[in-house]
Amino acid sequence: RLDAGRERRGDLRAAVDRAMLDLNCVEIAASKIILADHHMPFVLTAGLLPSRCQIFVSSALVRRLSSGTGMRFLIARAMAHTTWYQRLAAILPVLIITTLVPGVPHEATTWLVLGIFLFVWLVLHWVFELGADHKAARLIGKHAAADGMREMHTATASRVTWLTLSPPMSWRV
């Protein structure tokens, strides 16, 4: 039974490596993409510096992506998140909230400013997410990106999708 688990994990890793070869990923090392054995589908780009970023892909998500197109889009989009402006956009709310907001905000103006900042950040976040989609589309082609995005959206769909911070699907690619 343990060998069957290793074999399945090997097949999943092979799917990730195949997608990387199809993308001709010379700018990202295979060791930077980590296959995490997890039952929830997710992809996460972690790291402050682009040269030190790692991409975590769950085994559940790799299993749910049936075609190579979805996997190529997933990796191309994750690669787009390893750029300087994407890393800065990811850390911006943490920097602003921890440095500018007092420990216990009492005044209504503090809450108003915080609300305005969060709205502006959401718009900025959407701009960067759309930029990542377009960069991925340039890497794999517009039609393949549209198919890959639909496949990824289907693979990660949940009942609370409306709570996501991502831009609406109709705006993407």
JSON list of C-alpha atoms in Angstrom, two decimals:
[
{"chain": "A", "resi": 1, "resn": "ARG", "atom": "CA", "xyz": [0.00, 0.00, 0.00]},
{"chain": "A", "resi": 2, "resn": "LEU", "atom": "CA", "xyz": [2.88, 2.37, 0.75]},
{"chain": "A", "resi": 3, "resn": "ASP", "atom": "CA", "xyz": [4.38, 1.66, -2.69]},
{"chain": "A", "resi": 4, "resn": "ALA", "atom": "CA", "xyz": [1.06, 2.57, -4.33]},
{"chain": "A", "resi": 5, "resn": "GLY", "atom": "CA", "xyz": [1.12, 5.94, -2.50]},
{"chain": "A", "resi": 6, "resn": "ARG", "atom": "CA", "xyz": [4.69, 6.59, -3.66]},
{"chain": "A", "resi": 7, "resn": "GLU", "atom": "CA", "xyz": [3.74, 5.63, -7.21]},
{"chain": "A", "resi": 8, "resn": "ARG", "atom": "CA", "xyz": [0.78, 8.03, -7.22]},
{"chain": "A", "resi": 9, "resn": "ARG", "atom": "CA", "xyz": [2.95, 10.79, -5.77]},
{"chain": "A", "resi": 10, "resn": "GLY", "atom": "CA", "xyz": [5.55, 10.04, -8.46]},
{"chain": "A", "resi": 11, "resn": "ASP", "atom": "CA", "xyz": [2.85, 10.36, -11.12]},
{"chain": "A", "resi": 12, "resn": "LEU", "atom": "CA", "xyz": [1.75, 13.71, -9.70]},
{"chain": "A", "resi": 13, "resn": "ARG", "atom": "CA", "xyz": [5.34, 14.98, -9.60]},
{"chain": "A", "resi": 14, "resn": "ALA", "atom": "CA", "xyz": [5.78, 13.79, -13.19]},
{"chain": "A", "resi": 15, "resn": "ALA", "atom": "CA", "xyz": [2.70, 15.81, -14.21]},
{"chain": "A", "resi": 16, "resn": "VAL", "atom": "CA", "xyz": [4.19, 18.94, -12.63]},
{"chain": "A", "resi": 17, "resn": "ASP", "atom": "CA", "xyz": [7.57, 18.32, -14.27]},
{"chain": "A", "resi": 18, "resn": "ARG", "atom": "CA", "xyz": [5.91, 17.69, -17.65]},
{"chain": "A", "resi": 19, "resn": "ALA", "atom": "CA", "xyz": [4.06, 21.01, -17.41]},
{"chain": "A", "resi": 20, "resn": "MET", "atom": "CA", "xyz": [7.33, 22.77, -16.55]},
{"chain": "A", "resi": 21, "resn": "LEU", "atom": "CA", "xyz": [9.02, 21.21, -19.58]},
{"chain": "A", "resi": 22, "resn": "ASP", "atom": "CA", "xyz": [6.13, 22.28, -21.81]},
{"chain": "A", "resi": 23, "resn": "LEU", "atom": "CA", "xyz": [6.56, 25.85, -20.52]},
{"chain": "A", "resi": 24, "resn": "ASN", "atom": "CA", "xyz": [10.31, 25.68, -21.06]},
{"chain": "A", "resi": 25, "resn": "CYS", "atom": "CA", "xyz": [10.80, 27.01, -17.53]},
{"chain": "A", "resi": 26, "resn": "VAL", "atom": "CA", "xyz": [14.42, 28.08, -17.60]},
{"chain": "A", "resi": 27, "resn": "GLU", "atom": "CA", "xyz": [13.71, 30.89, -15.13]},
{"chain": "A", "resi": 28, "resn": "ILE", "atom": "CA", "xyz": [12.48, 28.62, -12.36]},
{"chain": "A", "resi": 29, "resn": "ALA", "atom": "CA", "xyz": [14.18, 25.57, -10.90]},
{"chain": "A", "resi": 30, "resn": "ALA", "atom": "CA", "xyz": [12.22, 22.37, -10.35]},
{"chain": "A", "resi": 31, "resn": "SER", "atom": "CA", "xyz": [13.18, 22.48, -6.69]},
{"chain": "A", "resi": 32, "resn": "LYS", "atom": "CA", "xyz": [11.21, 25.71, -6.30]},
{"chain": "A", "resi": 33, "resn": "ILE", "atom": "CA", "xyz": [7.95, 23.89, -7.03]},
{"chain": "A", "resi": 34, "resn": "ILE", "atom": "CA", "xyz": [7.03, 21.77, -4.04]},
{"chain": "A", "resi": 35, "resn": "LEU", "atom": "CA", "xyz": [4.30, 19.16, -4.26]},
{"chain": "A", "resi": 36, "resn": "ALA", "atom": "CA", "xyz": [2.48, 19.21, -0.91]},
{"chain": "A", "resi": 37, "resn": "ASP", "atom": "CA", "xyz": [0.50, 16.12, 0.01]},
{"chain": "A", "resi": 38, "resn": "HIS", "atom": "CA", "xyz": [-2.79, 17.70, 1.07]},
{"chain": "A", "resi": 39, "resn": "HIS", "atom": "CA", "xyz": [-6.49, 16.92, 0.61]},
{"chain": "A", "resi": 40, "resn": "MET", "atom": "CA", "xyz": [-7.49, 20.54, -0.21]},
{"chain": "A", "resi": 41, "resn": "PRO", "atom": "CA", "xyz": [-6.70, 22.00, -3.65]},
{"chain": "A", "resi": 42, "resn": "PHE", "atom": "CA", "xyz": [-4.38, 25.00, -3.43]},
{"chain": "A", "resi": 43, "resn": "VAL", "atom": "CA", "xyz": [-1.43, 26.73, -5.02]},
{"chain": "A", "resi": 44, "resn": "LEU", "atom": "CA", "xyz": [0.64, 29.18, -3.03]},
{"chain": "A", "resi": 45, "resn": "THR", "atom": "CA", "xyz": [3.63, 31.33, -3.93]},
{"chain": "A", "resi": 46, "resn": "ALA", "atom": "CA", "xyz": [5.64, 32.06, -0.78]},
{"chain": "A", "resi": 47, "resn": "GLY", "atom": "CA", "xyz": [8.71, 34.18, -0.19]},
{"chain": "A", "resi": 48, "resn": "LEU", "atom": "CA", "xyz": [9.66, 37.83, 0.11]},
{"chain": "A", "resi": 49, "resn": "LEU", "atom": "CA", "xyz": [12.39, 37.94, -2.52]},
{"chain": "A", "resi": 50, "resn": "PRO", "atom": "CA", "xyz": [11.68, 36.72, -6.06]},
{"chain": "A", "resi": 51, "resn": "SER", "atom": "CA", "xyz": [14.92, 34.73, -6.11]},
{"chain": "A", "resi": 52, "resn": "ARG", "atom": "CA", "xyz": [13.89, 32.93, -2.90]},
{"chain": "A", "resi": 53, "resn": "CYS", "atom": "CA", "xyz": [10.24, 32.23, -3.77]},
{"chain": "A", "resi": 54, "resn": "GLN", "atom": "CA", "xyz": [8.85, 28.74, -3.63]},
{"chain": "A", "resi": 55, "resn": "ILE", "atom": "CA", "xyz": [5.63, 27.51, -5.20]},
{"chain": "A", "resi": 56, "resn": "PHE", "atom": "CA", "xyz": [3.56, 25.01, -3.20]},
{"chain": "A", "resi": 57, "resn": "VAL", "atom": "CA", "xyz": [1.02, 22.95, -5.15]},
{"chain": "A", "resi": 58, "resn": "SER", "atom": "CA", "xyz": [-1.26, 20.51, -3.36]},
{"chain": "A", "resi": 59, "resn": "SER", "atom": "CA", "xyz": [-1.54, 16.94, -4.56]},
{"chain": "A", "resi": 60, "resn": "ALA", "atom": "CA", "xyz": [-5.35, 17.35, -4.56]},
{"chain": "A", "resi": 61, "resn": "LEU", "atom": "CA", "xyz": [-5.12, 20.19, -7.09]},
{"chain": "A", "resi": 62, "resn": "VAL", "atom": "CA", "xyz": [-2.75, 18.26, -9.35]},
{"chain": "A", "resi": 63, "resn": "ARG", "atom": "CA", "xyz": [-5.15, 15.29, -9.26]},
{"chain": "A", "resi": 64, "resn": "ARG", "atom": "CA", "xyz": [-8.13, 17.52, -10.16]},
{"chain": "A", "resi": 65, "resn": "LEU", "atom": "CA", "xyz": [-6.40, 19.13, -13.16]},
{"chain": "A", "resi": 66, "resn": "SER", "atom": "CA", "xyz": [-7.16, 16.61, -15.86]},
{"chain": "A", "resi": 67, "resn": "SER", "atom": "CA", "xyz": [-5.29, 18.15, -18.77]},
{"chain": "A", "resi": 68, "resn": "GLY", "atom": "CA", "xyz": [-1.80, 19.50, -19.20]},
{"chain": "A", "resi": 69, "resn": "THR", "atom": "CA", "xyz": [-3.32, 22.89, -20.08]},
{"chain": "A", "resi": 70, "resn": "GLY", "atom": "CA", "xyz": [-4.62, 23.44, -16.56]},
{"chain": "A", "resi": 71, "resn": "MET", "atom": "CA", "xyz": [-1.28, 22.46, -15.04]},
{"chain": "A", "resi": 72, "resn": "ARG", "atom": "CA", "xyz": [0.67, 24.70, -17.45]},
{"chain": "A", "resi": 73, "resn": "PHE", "atom": "CA", "xyz": [-1.60, 27.65, -16.64]},
{"chain": "A", "resi": 74, "resn": "LEU", "atom": "CA", "xyz": [-1.25, 26.96, -12.91]},
{"chain": "A", "resi": 75, "resn": "ILE", "atom": "CA", "xyz": [2.56, 26.95, -13.06]},
{"chain": "A", "resi": 76, "resn": "ALA", "atom": "CA", "xyz": [2.76, 29.94, -15.45]},
{"chain": "A", "resi": 77, "resn": "ARG", "atom": "CA", "xyz": [0.50, 31.95, -13.14]},
{"chain": "A", "resi": 78, "resn": "ALA", "atom": "CA", "xyz": [2.49, 30.92, -10.07]},
{"chain": "A", "resi": 79, "resn": "MET", "atom": "CA", "xyz": [5.68, 31.97, -11.87]},
{"chain": "A", "resi": 80, "resn": "ALA", "atom": "CA", "xyz": [4.11, 35.35, -12.56]},
{"chain": "A", "resi": 81, "resn": "HIS", "atom": "CA", "xyz": [3.61, 35.73, -8.81]},
{"chain": "A", "resi": 82, "resn": "THR", "atom": "CA", "xyz": [7.38, 35.48, -8.21]},
{"chain": "A", "resi": 83, "resn": "THR", "atom": "CA", "xyz": [8.11, 38.94, -9.62]},
{"chain": "A", "resi": 84, "resn": "TRP", "atom": "CA", "xyz": [9.08, 41.98, -7.53]},
{"chain": "A", "resi": 85, "resn": "TYR", "atom": "CA", "xyz": [5.83, 43.86, -7.98]},
{"chain": "A", "resi": 86, "resn": "GLN", "atom": "CA", "xyz": [3.77, 40.78, -7.04]},
{"chain": "A", "resi": 87, "resn": "ARG", "atom": "CA", "xyz": [5.87, 40.21, -3.91]},
{"chain": "A", "resi": 88, "resn": "LEU", "atom": "CA", "xyz": [5.50, 43.88, -2.91]},
{"chain": "A", "resi": 89, "resn": "ALA", "atom": "CA", "xyz": [1.75, 43.78, -3.48]},
{"chain": "A", "resi": 90, "resn": "ALA", "atom": "CA", "xyz": [1.49, 40.70, -1.29]},
{"chain": "A", "resi": 91, "resn": "ILE", "atom": "CA", "xyz": [3.34, 42.29, 1.63]},
{"chain": "A", "resi": 92, "resn": "LEU", "atom": "CA", "xyz": [1.85, 45.80, 1.32]},
{"chain": "A", "resi": 93, "resn": "PRO", "atom": "CA", "xyz": [-1.18, 45.27, 3.60]},
{"chain": "A", "resi": 94, "resn": "VAL", "atom": "CA", "xyz": [0.96, 43.73, 6.33]},
{"chain": "A", "resi": 95, "resn": "LEU", "atom": "CA", "xyz": [3.42, 46.61, 6.20]},
{"chain": "A", "resi": 96, "resn": "ILE", "atom": "CA", "xyz": [0.76, 49.31, 6.22]},
{"chain": "A", "resi": 97, "resn": "ILE", "atom": "CA", "xyz": [-1.45, 47.78, 8.90]},
{"chain": "A", "resi": 98, "resn": "THR", "atom": "CA", "xyz": [1.40, 46.93, 11.28]},
{"chain": "A", "resi": 99, "resn": "THR", "atom": "CA", "xyz": [3.16, 50.29, 10.96]},
{"chain": "A", "resi": 100, "resn": "LEU", "atom": "CA", "xyz": [0.40, 52.84, 10.52]},
{"chain": "A", "resi": 101, "resn": "VAL", "atom": "CA", "xyz": [-2.59, 51.49, 12.43]},
{"chain": "A", "resi": 102, "resn": "PRO", "atom": "CA", "xyz": [-2.45, 51.96, 16.20]},
{"chain": "A", "resi": 103, "resn": "GLY", "atom": "CA", "xyz": [-2.63, 48.89, 18.43]},
{"chain": "A", "resi": 104, "resn": "VAL", "atom": "CA", "xyz": [-6.20, 49.69, 19.51]},
{"chain": "A", "resi": 105, "resn": "PRO", "atom": "CA", "xyz": [-7.93, 52.01, 17.04]},
{"chain": "A", "resi": 106, "resn": "HIS", "atom": "CA", "xyz": [-10.50, 54.06, 18.97]},
{"chain": "A", "resi": 107, "resn": "GLU", "atom": "CA", "xyz": [-11.39, 56.88, 16.62]},
{"chain": "A", "resi": 108, "resn": "ALA", "atom": "CA", "xyz": [-13.86, 56.62, 13.76]},
{"chain": "A", "resi": 109, "resn": "THR", "atom": "CA", "xyz": [-11.39, 58.32, 11.42]},
{"chain": "A", "resi": 110, "resn": "THR", "atom": "CA", "xyz": [-8.90, 55.48, 11.98]},
{"chain": "A", "resi": 111, "resn": "TRP", "atom": "CA", "xyz": [-11.54, 52.94, 10.94]},
{"chain": "A", "resi": 112, "resn": "LEU", "atom": "CA", "xyz": [-12.51, 55.09, 7.95]},
{"chain": "A", "resi": 113, "resn": "VAL", "atom": "CA", "xyz": [-8.90, 55.41, 6.79]},
{"chain": "A", "resi": 114, "resn": "LEU", "atom": "CA", "xyz": [-8.40, 51.68, 7.28]},
{"chain": "A", "resi": 115, "resn": "GLY", "atom": "CA", "xyz": [-11.54, 50.93, 5.24]},
{"chain": "A", "resi": 116, "resn": "ILE", "atom": "CA", "xyz": [-10.39, 53.23, 2.43]},
{"chain": "A", "resi": 117, "resn": "PHE", "atom": "CA", "xyz": [-6.94, 51.64, 2.46]},
{"chain": "A", "resi": 118, "resn": "LEU", "atom": "CA", "xyz": [-8.41, 48.14, 2.25]},
{"chain": "A", "resi": 119, "resn": "PHE", "atom": "CA", "xyz": [-10.62, 49.17, -0.68]},
{"chain": "A", "resi": 120, "resn": "VAL", "atom": "CA", "xyz": [-7.64, 50.72, -2.50]},
{"chain": "A", "resi": 121, "resn": "TRP", "atom": "CA", "xyz": [-5.58, 47.62, -1.73]},
{"chain": "A", "resi": 122, "resn": "LEU", "atom": "CA", "xyz": [-8.32, 45.36, -3.12]},
{"chain": "A", "resi": 123, "resn": "VAL", "atom": "CA", "xyz": [-8.35, 47.32, -6.38]},
{"chain": "A", "resi": 124, "resn": "LEU", "atom": "CA", "xyz": [-4.54, 47.17, -6.54]},
{"chain": "A", "resi": 125, "resn": "HIS", "atom": "CA", "xyz": [-4.65, 43.44, -5.77]},
{"chain": "A", "resi": 126, "resn": "TRP", "atom": "CA", "xyz": [-7.10, 42.88, -8.63]},
{"chain": "A", "resi": 127, "resn": "VAL", "atom": "CA", "xyz": [-4.85, 44.80, -11.02]},
{"chain": "A", "resi": 128, "resn": "PHE", "atom": "CA", "xyz": [-1.89, 42.61, -10.08]},
{"chain": "A", "resi": 129, "resn": "GLU", "atom": "CA", "xyz": [-3.95, 39.41, -10.30]},
{"chain": "A", "resi": 130, "resn": "LEU", "atom": "CA", "xyz": [-5.13, 40.40, -13.78]},
{"chain": "A", "resi": 131, "resn": "GLY", "atom": "CA", "xyz": [-1.49, 41.14, -14.65]},
{"chain": "A", "resi": 132, "resn": "ALA", "atom": "CA", "xyz": [-0.49, 37.65, -13.49]},
{"chain": "A", "resi": 133, "resn": "ASP", "atom": "CA", "xyz": [-3.26, 36.16, -15.67]},
{"chain": "A", "resi": 134, "resn": "HIS", "atom": "CA", "xyz": [-2.03, 38.09, -18.70]},
{"chain": "A", "resi": 135, "resn": "LYS", "atom": "CA", "xyz": [1.59, 37.11, -18.10]},
{"chain": "A", "resi": 136, "resn": "ALA", "atom": "CA", "xyz": [0.52, 33.46, -17.89]},
{"chain": "A", "resi": 137, "resn": "ALA", "atom": "CA", "xyz": [-1.49, 33.92, -21.10]},
{"chain": "A", "resi": 138, "resn": "ARG", "atom": "CA", "xyz": [1.62, 35.27, -22.85]},
{"chain": "A", "resi": 139, "resn": "LEU", "atom": "CA", "xyz": [3.57, 32.19, -21.74]},
{"chain": "A", "resi": 140, "resn": "ILE", "atom": "CA", "xyz": [1.07, 29.54, -22.84]},
{"chain": "A", "resi": 141, "resn": "GLY", "atom": "CA", "xyz": [-1.13, 31.36, -25.36]},
{"chain": "A", "resi": 142, "resn": "LYS", "atom": "CA", "xyz": [-4.43, 33.15, -24.94]},
{"chain": "A", "resi": 143, "resn": "HIS", "atom": "CA", "xyz": [-6.74, 30.25, -25.84]},
{"chain": "A", "resi": 144, "resn": "ALA", "atom": "CA", "xyz": [-4.79, 27.74, -23.75]},
{"chain": "A", "resi": 145, "resn": "ALA", "atom": "CA", "xyz": [-4.83, 30.22, -20.85]},
{"chain": "A", "resi": 146, "resn": "ALA", "atom": "CA", "xyz": [-8.60, 30.61, -21.07]},
{"chain": "A", "resi": 147, "resn": "ASP", "atom": "CA", "xyz": [-9.03, 26.81, -21.06]},
{"chain": "A", "resi": 148, "resn": "GLY", "atom": "CA", "xyz": [-6.50, 26.43, -18.24]},
{"chain": "A", "resi": 149, "resn": "MET", "atom": "CA", "xyz": [-8.17, 29.14, -16.17]},
{"chain": "A", "resi": 150, "resn": "ARG", "atom": "CA", "xyz": [-11.57, 27.49, -16.56]},
{"chain": "A", "resi": 151, "resn": "GLU", "atom": "CA", "xyz": [-10.09, 24.14, -15.58]},
{"chain": "A", "resi": 152, "resn": "MET", "atom": "CA", "xyz": [-8.31, 25.63, -12.56]},
{"chain": "A", "resi": 153, "resn": "HIS", "atom": "CA", "xyz": [-11.47, 27.47, -11.52]},
{"chain": "A", "resi": 154, "resn": "THR", "atom": "CA", "xyz": [-13.45, 24.22, -11.73]},
{"chain": "A", "resi": 155, "resn": "ALA", "atom": "CA", "xyz": [-10.77, 22.32, -9.78]},
{"chain": "A", "resi": 156, "resn": "THR", "atom": "CA", "xyz": [-10.77, 24.86, -6.94]},
{"chain": "A", "resi": 157, "resn": "ALA", "atom": "CA", "xyz": [-14.51, 25.63, -6.88]},
{"chain": "A", "resi": 158, "resn": "SER", "atom": "CA", "xyz": [-16.26, 25.69, -3.52]},
{"chain": "A", "resi": 159, "resn": "ARG", "atom": "CA", "xyz": [-19.52, 26.89, -2.00]},
{"chain": "A", "resi": 160, "resn": "VAL", "atom": "CA", "xyz": [-17.83, 30.02, -0.67]},
{"chain": "A", "resi": 161, "resn": "THR", "atom": "CA", "xyz": [-16.11, 31.08, -3.89]},
{"chain": "A", "resi": 162, "resn": "TRP", "atom": "CA", "xyz": [-17.85, 34.45, -3.65]},
{"chain": "A", "resi": 163, "resn": "LEU", "atom": "CA", "xyz": [-15.63, 35.22, -0.62]},
{"chain": "A", "resi": 164, "resn": "THR", "atom": "CA", "xyz": [-12.46, 35.16, -2.70]},
{"chain": "A", "resi": 165, "resn": "LEU", "atom": "CA", "xyz": [-10.24, 38.20, -3.19]},
{"chain": "A", "resi": 166, "resn": "SER", "atom": "CA", "xyz": [-9.76, 37.37, -6.88]},
{"chain": "A", "resi": 167, "resn": "PRO", "atom": "CA", "xyz": [-11.29, 39.50, -9.62]},
{"chain": "A", "resi": 168, "resn": "PRO", "atom": "CA", "xyz": [-14.46, 38.21, -11.29]},
{"chain": "A", "resi": 169, "resn": "MET", "atom": "CA", "xyz": [-13.91, 35.47, -13.86]},
{"chain": "A", "resi": 170, "resn": "SER", "atom": "CA", "xyz": [-15.45, 37.59, -16.62]},
{"chain": "A", "resi": 171, "resn": "TRP", "atom": "CA", "xyz": [-12.59, 40.11, -16.25]},
{"chain": "A", "resi": 172, "resn": "ARG", "atom": "CA", "xyz": [-9.81, 37.56, -16.55]},
{"chain": "A", "resi": 173, "resn": "VAL", "atom": "CA", "xyz": [-7.92, 36.55, -19.74]}
]
